[in-house]
Coordinates of C-alpha atoms and ligand atoms in Angstrom, one line a residue:
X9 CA -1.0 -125.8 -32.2
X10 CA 0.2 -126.7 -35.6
X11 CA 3.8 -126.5 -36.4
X12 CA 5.8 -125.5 -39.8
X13 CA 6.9 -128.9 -41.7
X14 CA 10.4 -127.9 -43.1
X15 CA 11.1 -128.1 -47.1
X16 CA 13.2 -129.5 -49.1
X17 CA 14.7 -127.7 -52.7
X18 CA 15.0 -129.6 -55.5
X19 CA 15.7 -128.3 -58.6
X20 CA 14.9 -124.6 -57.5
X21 CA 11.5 -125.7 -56.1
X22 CA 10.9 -125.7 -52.6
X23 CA 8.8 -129.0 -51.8
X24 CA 7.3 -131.2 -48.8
X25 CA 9.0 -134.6 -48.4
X26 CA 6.9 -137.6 -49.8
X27 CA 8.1 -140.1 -47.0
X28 CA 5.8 -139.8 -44.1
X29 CA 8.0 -139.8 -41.2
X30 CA 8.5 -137.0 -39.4
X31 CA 10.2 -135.6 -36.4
X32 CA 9.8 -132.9 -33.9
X33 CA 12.5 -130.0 -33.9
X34 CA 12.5 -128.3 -30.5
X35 CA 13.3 -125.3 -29.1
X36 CA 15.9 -126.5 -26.4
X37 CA 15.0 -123.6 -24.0
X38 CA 11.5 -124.3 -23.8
X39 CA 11.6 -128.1 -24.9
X40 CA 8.4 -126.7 -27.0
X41 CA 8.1 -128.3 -30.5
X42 CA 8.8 -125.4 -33.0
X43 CA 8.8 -127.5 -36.1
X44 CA 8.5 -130.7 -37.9
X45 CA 11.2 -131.9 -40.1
X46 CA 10.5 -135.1 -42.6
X47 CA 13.1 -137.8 -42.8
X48 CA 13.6 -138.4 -46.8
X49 CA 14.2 -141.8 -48.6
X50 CA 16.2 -142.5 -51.5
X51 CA 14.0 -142.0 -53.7
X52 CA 13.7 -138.3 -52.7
X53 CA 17.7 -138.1 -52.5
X54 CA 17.9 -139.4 -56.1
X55 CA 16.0 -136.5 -57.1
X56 CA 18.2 -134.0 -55.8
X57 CA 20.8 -135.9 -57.4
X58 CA 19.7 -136.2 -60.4
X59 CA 18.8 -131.9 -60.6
X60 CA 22.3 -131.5 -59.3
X61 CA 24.1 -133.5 -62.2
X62 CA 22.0 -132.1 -64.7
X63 CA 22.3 -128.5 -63.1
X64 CA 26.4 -129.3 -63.2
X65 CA 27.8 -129.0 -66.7
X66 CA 26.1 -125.0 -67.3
X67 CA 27.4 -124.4 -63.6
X68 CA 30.8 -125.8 -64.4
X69 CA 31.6 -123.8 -67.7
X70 CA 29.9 -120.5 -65.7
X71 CA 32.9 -118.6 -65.4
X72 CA 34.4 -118.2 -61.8
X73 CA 33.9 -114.4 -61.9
X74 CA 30.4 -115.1 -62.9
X75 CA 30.1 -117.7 -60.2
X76 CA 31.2 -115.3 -57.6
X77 CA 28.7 -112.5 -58.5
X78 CA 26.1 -114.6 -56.8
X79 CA 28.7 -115.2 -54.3
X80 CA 29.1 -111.3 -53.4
X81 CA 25.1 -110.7 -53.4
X82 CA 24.5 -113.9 -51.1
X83 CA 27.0 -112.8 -48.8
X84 CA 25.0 -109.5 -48.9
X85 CA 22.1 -111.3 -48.5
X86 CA 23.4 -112.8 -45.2
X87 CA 24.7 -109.5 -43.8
X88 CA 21.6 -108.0 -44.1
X89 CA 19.6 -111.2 -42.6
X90 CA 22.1 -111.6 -40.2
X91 CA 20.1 -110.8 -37.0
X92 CA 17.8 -113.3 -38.3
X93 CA 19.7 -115.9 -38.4
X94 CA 21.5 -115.7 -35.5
X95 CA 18.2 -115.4 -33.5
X96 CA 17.3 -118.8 -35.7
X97 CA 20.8 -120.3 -34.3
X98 CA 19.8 -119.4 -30.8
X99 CA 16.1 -120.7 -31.0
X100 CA 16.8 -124.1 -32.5
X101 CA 20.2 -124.7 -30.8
X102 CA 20.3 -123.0 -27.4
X103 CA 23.3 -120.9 -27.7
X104 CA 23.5 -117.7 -26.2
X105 CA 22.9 -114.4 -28.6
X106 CA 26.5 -113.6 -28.6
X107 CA 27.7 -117.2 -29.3
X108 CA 25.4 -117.5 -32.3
X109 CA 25.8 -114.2 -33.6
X110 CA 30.0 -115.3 -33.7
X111 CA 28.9 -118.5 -35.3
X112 CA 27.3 -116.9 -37.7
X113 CA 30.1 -114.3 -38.6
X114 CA 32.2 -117.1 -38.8
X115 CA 30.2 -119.0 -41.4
X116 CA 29.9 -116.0 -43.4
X117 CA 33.6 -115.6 -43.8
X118 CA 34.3 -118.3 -45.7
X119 CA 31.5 -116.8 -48.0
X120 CA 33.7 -114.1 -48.2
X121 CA 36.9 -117.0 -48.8
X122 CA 34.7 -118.4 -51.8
X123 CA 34.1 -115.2 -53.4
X124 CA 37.9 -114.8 -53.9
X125 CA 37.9 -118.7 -56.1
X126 CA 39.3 -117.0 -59.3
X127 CA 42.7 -116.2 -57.6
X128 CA 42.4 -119.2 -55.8
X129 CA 41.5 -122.0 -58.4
X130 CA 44.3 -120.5 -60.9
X131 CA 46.4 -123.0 -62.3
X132 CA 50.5 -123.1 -62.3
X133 CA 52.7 -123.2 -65.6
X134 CA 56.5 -124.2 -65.7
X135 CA 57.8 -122.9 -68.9
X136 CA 60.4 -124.7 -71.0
X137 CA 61.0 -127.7 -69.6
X138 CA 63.4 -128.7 -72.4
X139 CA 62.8 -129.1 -76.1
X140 CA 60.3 -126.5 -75.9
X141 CA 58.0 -128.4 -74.0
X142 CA 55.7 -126.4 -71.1
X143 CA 53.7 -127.8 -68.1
X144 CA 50.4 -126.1 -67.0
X145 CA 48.0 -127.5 -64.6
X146 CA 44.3 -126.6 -64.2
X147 CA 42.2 -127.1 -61.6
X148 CA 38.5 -128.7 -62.4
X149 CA 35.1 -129.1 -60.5
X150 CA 34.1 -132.7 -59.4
X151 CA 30.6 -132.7 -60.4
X152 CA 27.7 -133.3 -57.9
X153 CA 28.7 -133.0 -54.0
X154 CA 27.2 -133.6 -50.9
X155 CA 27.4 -131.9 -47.3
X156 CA 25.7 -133.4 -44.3
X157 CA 26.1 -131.8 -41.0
X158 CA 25.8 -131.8 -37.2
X159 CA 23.9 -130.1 -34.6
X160 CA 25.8 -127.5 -33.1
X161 CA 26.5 -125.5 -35.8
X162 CA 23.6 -124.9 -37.8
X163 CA 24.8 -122.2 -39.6
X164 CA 28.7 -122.3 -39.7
X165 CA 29.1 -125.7 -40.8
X166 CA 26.8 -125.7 -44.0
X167 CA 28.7 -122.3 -44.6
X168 CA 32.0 -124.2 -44.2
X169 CA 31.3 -126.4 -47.6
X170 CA 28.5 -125.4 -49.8
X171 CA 30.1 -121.9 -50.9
X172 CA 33.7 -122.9 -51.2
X173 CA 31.9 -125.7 -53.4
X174 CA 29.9 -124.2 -55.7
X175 CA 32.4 -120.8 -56.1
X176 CA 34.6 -123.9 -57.5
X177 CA 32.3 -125.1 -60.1
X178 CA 30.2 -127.9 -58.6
X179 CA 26.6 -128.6 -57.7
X180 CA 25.5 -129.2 -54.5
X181 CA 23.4 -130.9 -52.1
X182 CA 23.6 -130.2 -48.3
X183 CA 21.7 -132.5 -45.6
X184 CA 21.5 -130.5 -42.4
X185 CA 21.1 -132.3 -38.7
X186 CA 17.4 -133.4 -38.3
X187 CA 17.6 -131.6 -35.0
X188 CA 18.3 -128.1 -36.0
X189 CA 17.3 -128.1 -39.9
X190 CA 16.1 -124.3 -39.9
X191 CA 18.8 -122.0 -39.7
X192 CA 20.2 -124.5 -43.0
X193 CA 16.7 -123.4 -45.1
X194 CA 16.8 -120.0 -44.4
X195 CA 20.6 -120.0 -45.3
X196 CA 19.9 -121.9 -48.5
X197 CA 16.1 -119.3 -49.2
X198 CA 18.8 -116.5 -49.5
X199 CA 21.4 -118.3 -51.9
X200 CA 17.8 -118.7 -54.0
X201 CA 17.9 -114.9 -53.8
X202 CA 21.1 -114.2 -54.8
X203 CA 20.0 -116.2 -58.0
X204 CA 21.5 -119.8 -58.1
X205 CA 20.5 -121.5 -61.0
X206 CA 18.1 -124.1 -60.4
X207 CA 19.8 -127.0 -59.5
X208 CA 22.7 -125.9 -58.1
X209 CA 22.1 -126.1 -54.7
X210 CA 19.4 -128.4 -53.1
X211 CA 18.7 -129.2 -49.9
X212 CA 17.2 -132.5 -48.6
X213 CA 16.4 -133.6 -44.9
X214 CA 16.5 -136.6 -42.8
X215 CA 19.0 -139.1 -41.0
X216 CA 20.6 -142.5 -41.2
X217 CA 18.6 -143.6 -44.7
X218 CA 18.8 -140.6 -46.3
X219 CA 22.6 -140.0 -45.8
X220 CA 23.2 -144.3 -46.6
X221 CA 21.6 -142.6 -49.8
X222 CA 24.1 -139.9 -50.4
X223 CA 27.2 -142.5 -49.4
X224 CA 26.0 -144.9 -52.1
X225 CA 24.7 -143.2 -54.9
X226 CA 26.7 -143.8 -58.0
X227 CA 26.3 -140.2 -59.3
X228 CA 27.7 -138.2 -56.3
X229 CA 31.6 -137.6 -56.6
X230 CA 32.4 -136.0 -52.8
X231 CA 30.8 -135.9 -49.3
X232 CA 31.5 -133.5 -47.0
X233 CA 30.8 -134.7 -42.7
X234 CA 31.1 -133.6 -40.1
X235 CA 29.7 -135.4 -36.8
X236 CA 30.4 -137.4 -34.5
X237 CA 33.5 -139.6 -34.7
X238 CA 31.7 -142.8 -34.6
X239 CA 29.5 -141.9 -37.5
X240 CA 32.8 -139.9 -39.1
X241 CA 34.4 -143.2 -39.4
X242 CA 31.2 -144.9 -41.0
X243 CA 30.9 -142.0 -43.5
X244 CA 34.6 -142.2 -44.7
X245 CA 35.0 -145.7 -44.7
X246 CA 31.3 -146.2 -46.9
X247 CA 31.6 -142.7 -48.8
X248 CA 35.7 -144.2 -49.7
X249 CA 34.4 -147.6 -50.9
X250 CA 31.3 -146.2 -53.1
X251 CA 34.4 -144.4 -54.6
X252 CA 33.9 -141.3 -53.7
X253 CA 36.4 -138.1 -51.9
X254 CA 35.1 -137.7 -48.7
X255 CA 36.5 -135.1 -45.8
X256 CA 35.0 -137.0 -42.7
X257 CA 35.6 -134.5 -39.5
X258 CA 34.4 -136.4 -36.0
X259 CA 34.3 -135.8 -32.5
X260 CA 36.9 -134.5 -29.5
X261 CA 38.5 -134.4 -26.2
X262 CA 40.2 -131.6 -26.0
X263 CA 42.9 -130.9 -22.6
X264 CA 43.7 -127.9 -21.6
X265 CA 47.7 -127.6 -19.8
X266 CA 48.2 -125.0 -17.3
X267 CA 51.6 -123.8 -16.0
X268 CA 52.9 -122.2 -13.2
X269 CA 53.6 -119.3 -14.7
X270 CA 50.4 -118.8 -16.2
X271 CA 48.1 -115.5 -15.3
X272 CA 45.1 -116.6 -13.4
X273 CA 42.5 -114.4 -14.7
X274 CA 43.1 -115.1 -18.3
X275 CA 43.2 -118.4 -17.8
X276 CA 40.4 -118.7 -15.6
X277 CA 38.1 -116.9 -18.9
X278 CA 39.3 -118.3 -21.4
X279 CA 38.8 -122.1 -20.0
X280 CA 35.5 -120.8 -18.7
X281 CA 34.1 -119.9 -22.3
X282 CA 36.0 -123.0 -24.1
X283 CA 34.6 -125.6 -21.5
X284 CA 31.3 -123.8 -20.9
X285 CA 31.0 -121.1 -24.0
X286 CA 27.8 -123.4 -26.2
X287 CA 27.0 -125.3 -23.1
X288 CA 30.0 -127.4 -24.3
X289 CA 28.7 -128.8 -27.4
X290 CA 31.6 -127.7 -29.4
X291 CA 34.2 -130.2 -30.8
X292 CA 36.6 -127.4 -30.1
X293 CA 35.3 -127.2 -26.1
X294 CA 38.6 -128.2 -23.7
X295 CA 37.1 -130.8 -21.8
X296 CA 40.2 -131.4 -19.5
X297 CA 42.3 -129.5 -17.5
X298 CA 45.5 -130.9 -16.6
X299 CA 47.1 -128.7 -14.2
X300 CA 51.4 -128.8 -13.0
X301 CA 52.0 -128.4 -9.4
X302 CA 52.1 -124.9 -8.5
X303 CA 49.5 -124.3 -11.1
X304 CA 46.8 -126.1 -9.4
X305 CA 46.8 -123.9 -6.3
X306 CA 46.7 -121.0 -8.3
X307 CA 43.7 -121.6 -10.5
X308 CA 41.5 -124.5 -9.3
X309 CA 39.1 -121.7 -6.6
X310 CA 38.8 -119.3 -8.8
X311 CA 38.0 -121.4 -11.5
X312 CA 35.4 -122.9 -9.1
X313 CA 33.9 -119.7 -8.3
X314 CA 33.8 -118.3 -12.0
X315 CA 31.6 -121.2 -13.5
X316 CA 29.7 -121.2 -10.5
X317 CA 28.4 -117.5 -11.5
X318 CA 27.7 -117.9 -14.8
X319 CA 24.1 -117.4 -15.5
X320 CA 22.2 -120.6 -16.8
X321 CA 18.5 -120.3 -18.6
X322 CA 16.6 -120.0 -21.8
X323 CA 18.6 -118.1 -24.5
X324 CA 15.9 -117.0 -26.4
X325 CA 14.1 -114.7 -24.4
X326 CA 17.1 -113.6 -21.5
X327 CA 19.9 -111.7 -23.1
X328 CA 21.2 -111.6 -19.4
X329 CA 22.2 -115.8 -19.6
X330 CA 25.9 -116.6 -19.8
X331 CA 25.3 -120.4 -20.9
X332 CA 22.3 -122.1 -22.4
X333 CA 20.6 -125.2 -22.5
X334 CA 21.9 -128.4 -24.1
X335 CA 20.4 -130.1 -27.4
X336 CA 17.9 -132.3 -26.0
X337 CA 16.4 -134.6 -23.2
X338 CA 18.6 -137.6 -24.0
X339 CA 21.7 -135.9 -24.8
X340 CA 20.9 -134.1 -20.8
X341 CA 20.8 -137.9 -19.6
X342 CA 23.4 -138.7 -20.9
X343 CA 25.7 -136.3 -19.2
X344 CA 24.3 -136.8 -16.0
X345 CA 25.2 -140.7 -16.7
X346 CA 28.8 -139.9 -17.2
X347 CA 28.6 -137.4 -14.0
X348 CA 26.9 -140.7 -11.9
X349 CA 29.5 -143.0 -14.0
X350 CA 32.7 -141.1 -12.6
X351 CA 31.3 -140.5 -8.9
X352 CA 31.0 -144.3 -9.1
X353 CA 34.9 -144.2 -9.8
X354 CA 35.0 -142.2 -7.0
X355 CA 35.4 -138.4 -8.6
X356 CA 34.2 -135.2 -6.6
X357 CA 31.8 -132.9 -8.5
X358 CA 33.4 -129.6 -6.3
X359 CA 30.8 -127.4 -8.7
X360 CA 27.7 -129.8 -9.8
X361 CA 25.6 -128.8 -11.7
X362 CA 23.0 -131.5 -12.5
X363 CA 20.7 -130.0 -10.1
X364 CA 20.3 -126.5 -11.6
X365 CA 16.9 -124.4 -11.3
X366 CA 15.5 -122.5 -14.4
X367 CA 12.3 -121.4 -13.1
X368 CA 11.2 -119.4 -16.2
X369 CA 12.0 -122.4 -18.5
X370 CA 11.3 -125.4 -16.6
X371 CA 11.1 -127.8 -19.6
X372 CA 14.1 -126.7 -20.8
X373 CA 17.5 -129.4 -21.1
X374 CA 19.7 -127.4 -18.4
X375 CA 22.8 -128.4 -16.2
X376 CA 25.2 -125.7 -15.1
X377 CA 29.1 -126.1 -15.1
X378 CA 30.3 -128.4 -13.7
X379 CA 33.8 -129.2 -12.6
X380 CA 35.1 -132.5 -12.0
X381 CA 38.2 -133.5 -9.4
X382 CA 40.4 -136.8 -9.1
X383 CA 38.9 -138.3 -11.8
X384 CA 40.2 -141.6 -12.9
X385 CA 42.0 -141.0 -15.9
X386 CA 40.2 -144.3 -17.5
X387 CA 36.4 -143.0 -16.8
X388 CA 34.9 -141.9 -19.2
X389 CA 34.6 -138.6 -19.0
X390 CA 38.0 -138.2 -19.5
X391 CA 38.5 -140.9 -22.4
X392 CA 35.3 -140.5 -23.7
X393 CA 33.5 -137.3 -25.6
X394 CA 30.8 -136.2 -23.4
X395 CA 30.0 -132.8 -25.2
X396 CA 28.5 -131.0 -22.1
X397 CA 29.5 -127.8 -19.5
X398 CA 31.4 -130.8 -18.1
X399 CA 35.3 -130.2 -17.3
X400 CA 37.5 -133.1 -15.9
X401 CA 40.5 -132.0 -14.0
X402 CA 43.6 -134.3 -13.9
X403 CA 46.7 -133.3 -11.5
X404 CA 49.7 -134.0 -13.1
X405 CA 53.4 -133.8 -11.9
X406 CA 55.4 -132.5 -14.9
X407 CA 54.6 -130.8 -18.5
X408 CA 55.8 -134.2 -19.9
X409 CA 53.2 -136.1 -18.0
X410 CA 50.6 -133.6 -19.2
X411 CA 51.7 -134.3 -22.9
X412 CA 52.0 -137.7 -22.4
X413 CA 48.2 -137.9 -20.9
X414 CA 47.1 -135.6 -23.8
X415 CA 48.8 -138.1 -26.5
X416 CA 47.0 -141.0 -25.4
X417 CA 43.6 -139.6 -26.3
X418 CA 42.2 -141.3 -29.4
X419 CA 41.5 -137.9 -30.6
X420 CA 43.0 -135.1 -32.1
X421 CA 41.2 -131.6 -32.6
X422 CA 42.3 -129.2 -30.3
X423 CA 44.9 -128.4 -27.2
X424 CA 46.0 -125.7 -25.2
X425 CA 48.8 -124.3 -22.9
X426 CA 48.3 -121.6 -20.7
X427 CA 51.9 -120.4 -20.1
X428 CA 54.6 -117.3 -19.7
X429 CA 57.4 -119.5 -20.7
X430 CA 58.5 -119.7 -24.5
X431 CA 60.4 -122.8 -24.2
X432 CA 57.7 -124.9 -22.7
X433 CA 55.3 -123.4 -25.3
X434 CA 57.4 -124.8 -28.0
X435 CA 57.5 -128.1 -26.3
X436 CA 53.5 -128.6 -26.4
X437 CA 53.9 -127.0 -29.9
X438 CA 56.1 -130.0 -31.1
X439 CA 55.1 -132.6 -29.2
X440 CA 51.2 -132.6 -29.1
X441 CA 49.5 -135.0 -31.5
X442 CA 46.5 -132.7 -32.4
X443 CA 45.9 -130.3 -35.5
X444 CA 44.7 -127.4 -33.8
X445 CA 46.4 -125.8 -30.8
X446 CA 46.5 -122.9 -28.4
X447 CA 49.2 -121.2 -26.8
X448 CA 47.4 -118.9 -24.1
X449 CA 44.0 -119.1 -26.7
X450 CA 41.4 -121.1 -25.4
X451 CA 39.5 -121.8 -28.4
X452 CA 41.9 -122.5 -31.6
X453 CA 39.8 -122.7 -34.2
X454 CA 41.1 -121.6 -37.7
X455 CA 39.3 -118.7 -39.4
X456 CA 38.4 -119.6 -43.3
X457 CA 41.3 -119.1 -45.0
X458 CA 42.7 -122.1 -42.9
X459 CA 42.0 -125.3 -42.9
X460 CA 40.1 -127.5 -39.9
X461 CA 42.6 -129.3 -39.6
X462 CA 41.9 -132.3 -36.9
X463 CA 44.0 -135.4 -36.6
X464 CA 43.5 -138.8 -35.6
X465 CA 39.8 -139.7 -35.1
X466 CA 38.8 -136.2 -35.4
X467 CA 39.1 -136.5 -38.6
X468 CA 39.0 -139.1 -41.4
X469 CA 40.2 -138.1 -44.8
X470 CA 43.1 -136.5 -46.5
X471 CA 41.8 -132.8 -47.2
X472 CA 40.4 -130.7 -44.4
X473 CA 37.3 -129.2 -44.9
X474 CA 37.7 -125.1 -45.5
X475 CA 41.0 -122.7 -46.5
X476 CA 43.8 -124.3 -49.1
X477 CA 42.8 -127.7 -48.5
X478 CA 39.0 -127.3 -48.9
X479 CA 39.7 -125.8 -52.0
X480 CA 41.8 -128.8 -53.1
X481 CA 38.9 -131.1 -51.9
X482 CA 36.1 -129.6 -54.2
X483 CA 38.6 -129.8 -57.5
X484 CA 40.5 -131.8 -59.5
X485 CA 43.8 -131.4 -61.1
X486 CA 44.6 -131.9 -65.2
X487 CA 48.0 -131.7 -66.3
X488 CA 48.6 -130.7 -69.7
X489 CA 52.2 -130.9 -71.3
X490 CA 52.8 -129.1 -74.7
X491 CA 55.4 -129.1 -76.9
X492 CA 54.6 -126.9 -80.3
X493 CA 56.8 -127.8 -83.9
Ligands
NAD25 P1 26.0 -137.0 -35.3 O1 27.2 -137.8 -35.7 O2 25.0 -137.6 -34.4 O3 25.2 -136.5 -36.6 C1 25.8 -135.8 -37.6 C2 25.1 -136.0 -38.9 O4 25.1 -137.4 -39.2 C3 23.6 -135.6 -38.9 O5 23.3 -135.0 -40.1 C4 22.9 -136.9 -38.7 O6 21.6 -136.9 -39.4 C5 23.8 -137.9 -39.4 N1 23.8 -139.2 -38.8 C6 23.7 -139.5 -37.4 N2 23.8 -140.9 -37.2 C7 24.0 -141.4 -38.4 C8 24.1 -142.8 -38.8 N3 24.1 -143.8 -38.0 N4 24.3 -143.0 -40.2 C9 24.4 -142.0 -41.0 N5 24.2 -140.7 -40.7 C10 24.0 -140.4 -39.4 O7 26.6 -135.7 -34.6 P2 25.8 -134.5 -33.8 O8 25.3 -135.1 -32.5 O9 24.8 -133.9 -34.7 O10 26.9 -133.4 -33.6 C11 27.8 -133.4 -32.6 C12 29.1 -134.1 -32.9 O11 29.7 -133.5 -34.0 C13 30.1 -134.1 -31.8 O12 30.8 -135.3 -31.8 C14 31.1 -133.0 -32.2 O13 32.4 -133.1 -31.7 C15 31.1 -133.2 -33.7 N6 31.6 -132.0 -34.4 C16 32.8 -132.1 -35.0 C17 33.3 -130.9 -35.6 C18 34.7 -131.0 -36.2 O14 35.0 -130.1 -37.0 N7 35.5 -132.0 -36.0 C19 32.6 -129.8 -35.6 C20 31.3 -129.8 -35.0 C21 30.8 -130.9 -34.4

């Protein structure tokens, strides 16, 4: 059966790659190919490129009210395509209906955050400084920027950077993840619609060679990133010395604290859909419980028997399924060599799910929740970001020894405290070294009009990407100081 080979758009014109290397995109229910996506070279990127900086100075003296007319018809656009493209989310990622279809929702706010840029990009005066002299500053577009983006969020994270970009005055060229490059076309087919310029936006594909491309090329002034943190760190640290901004957002470990005084069966959903919710491929996903005595009696069964009833098959065609598949075939081995890795160290699996049955989707990448006890707290799957329905649970004797164990993560996106008690709230609240956290939410991630704002290496860079800082990111400030005889 011959498959769709995704386009590229360059320069309004929606093309097939030149390179001649190709790779399957798959749906990760079936494991059936469902596409083929080409891997550009550089000389492909320096086309987009160069359509981008010549698309850039119309676009930048465009005004902002003008700008966000296409704004205000694309986010039309996507409301009315919006069953589309969560069912495009769902067939090349694996998430559930419900999670795509809040994925997508989420993307299109910040559609709805970029069509408010002329408030938001409005400069700031100071009158009258002395000897008639006033300050004003502006805020400017950068020129020609670039977005490149991971797996699991094939709408909601091109959605995080392209709009706020081009509402602020730039052009813009987005690289989605080779593995799940469709959602990102149809995305970018209906900013076409809504009538960007030629130029404006492009869209390129491929992986390591074309995004060395983007992190080197003289005429691009920002990249966007977010990844994992390994490749986080290479984008920042390459993207910074080619001179360019970049906002670099990596990967996580997120730990979830449980108190005492917590109510079991809030808790017990809300860690089920942050472990499990995406089949755990979020960077948001807690991925270890640490429970204080008193708490761990509490929770720990019912937690058990909660995961174990959540309903695991193909996404695409079973409305009924609680949790999908996950990505592909080597990401799947890869769990199951952290599981074998930590029963090594001498863990229990008390729910295991390696061994799961999908009988209507037997090629699919399944494993079911599983739940981890007396883990060393050096394996991996408690150091290490494993990005599966996997959750580690760590008994600890005090909420300082949870914190403390939290703290020595490496990473720094999200935590959460499950608690009755305002005073120990305001403890984790102070003391956790992370940008994101929850108190009694399982999943704290920011809506658009605030930032993403990970720390340590979850995220490399000085402006987050979406909300005040995202704006910030995409311009550039001019200072202008007057004094009239
Ligand atoms: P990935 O790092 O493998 O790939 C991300 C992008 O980088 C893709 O577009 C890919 O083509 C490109 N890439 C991969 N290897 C590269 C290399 N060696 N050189 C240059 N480019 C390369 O990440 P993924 O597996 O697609 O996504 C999952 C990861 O993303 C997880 O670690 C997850 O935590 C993280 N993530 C982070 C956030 C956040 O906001 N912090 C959000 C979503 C996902």
């Amino acid at each position: 059966m011959t498959v769709p080979t995704c386009k590229q758009l360059i320069n309004g014109k929606w093309q097939e790659s030149t390179s001649g290397n190709i790779l399957p995109v798959t749906n990760p229910s079936t494991g059936e190919t469902i596409a083929q996506v080409p891997l550009c070279d550089q000389s492909e990127v320096d086309k987009a490129v160069q359509a981008a900086l010549a698309a850039f100075p119309a676009w930048a003296k465009t005004p902002p009210q003008a700008r966000t007319q296409i704004l205000f018809r694309y986010k039309h656009l996507l409301d009315a395509h919006f069953d589309e493209l969560y069912r495009l989310v769902t067939r090349e990622h694996g998430k559930t209906l419900a999670e795509a279809k809040g994925s997508v929702r989420r993307g299109i706010e910040v559609v709805d955050l970029a069509c408010g840029i002329p408030m938001l990009i409005k400069g700031e005066t100071l009158s009258e400084t002395g000897g008639s002299v006033d300050y004003m500053s502006e805020r400017f577009p950068l020129g020609v920027c670039a977005g490149i983006t991971p797996f699991n969020f094939p709408a909601m994270i091109p959605l995080w950077m392209f709009p706020i970009a081009l509402a602020c005055g730039n052009t813009f060229i987005l690289k989605p993840s080779e593995q799940t490059p469709l959602t990102a076309i149809r995305l970018v087919e209906l900013l076409v619609e809504a009538g960007i310029p030629d130029g404006v936006m492009n869209l390129i594909h491929g992986a390591r060679d074309a995004v060395n491309a983007l992190l080197t090329h003289p005429h691009i002034r920002a990249i966007s990133f977010v990844g994992s943190t390994p490749v986080a760190r290479y984008i920042y640290q390459t993207g910074a010395a080619n001179g360019k901004r970049v906002q670099s957002a990596g990967g996580a470990k997120n730990h979830f604290i449980v108190m005492p005084d917590a109510p079991v069966d809030a808790v017990i959903e809300a860690i089920n859909a942050s472990a499990f919710g995406c089949a755990g491929e979020r960077c948001m996903a807690g991925s270890t419980l640490l429970t204080v005595p008193g708490a761990t009696e509490r929770i720990l069964e019912p937690l058990r028997e909660a995961a174990a009833a959540m309903k695991v098959g193909p996404t695409d065609s079973d409305e009924s399924v609680d949790m999908g598949p996950v990505i592909s075939k080597p990401h799947l081995e890869k769990i199951h060599g952290y599981l074998a890795q930590s029963e090594k160290e001498g863990a229990k699996l008390i729910l295991d799910g390696r061994h799961v049955n999908v009988e209507s989707a037997p090629n699919g990448y399944y494993i079911a929740p599983t739940l981890v006890d007396g883990v060393n707290p050096q394996s991996g799957i408690i150091k290490e970001e494993v990005f599966g329905p996997v959750l580690g649970i760590l008994r600890m004797n005090s909420l300082d020894e949870a914190i403390e164990q939290m703290n020595q993560s490496p990473f720094g996106n999200a935590g959460v405290i499950f608690t009755d008690s305002g005073k120990a709230a305001r403890q984790f609240r102070r003391e956790v070294r992370c940008g994101m956290i929850g108190i009694n939410v399982g999943v704290p991630a920011p809506m658009a009009s605030f930032s993403f704002t990970g720390w340590n290496d979850s995220f490399f860079g000085d402006l987050h990407i979406q909300g005040t800082e995202g704006i910030a990111f995409y311009t550039q400030q001019k200072v202008t100081i007057t004094r009239w005889f």
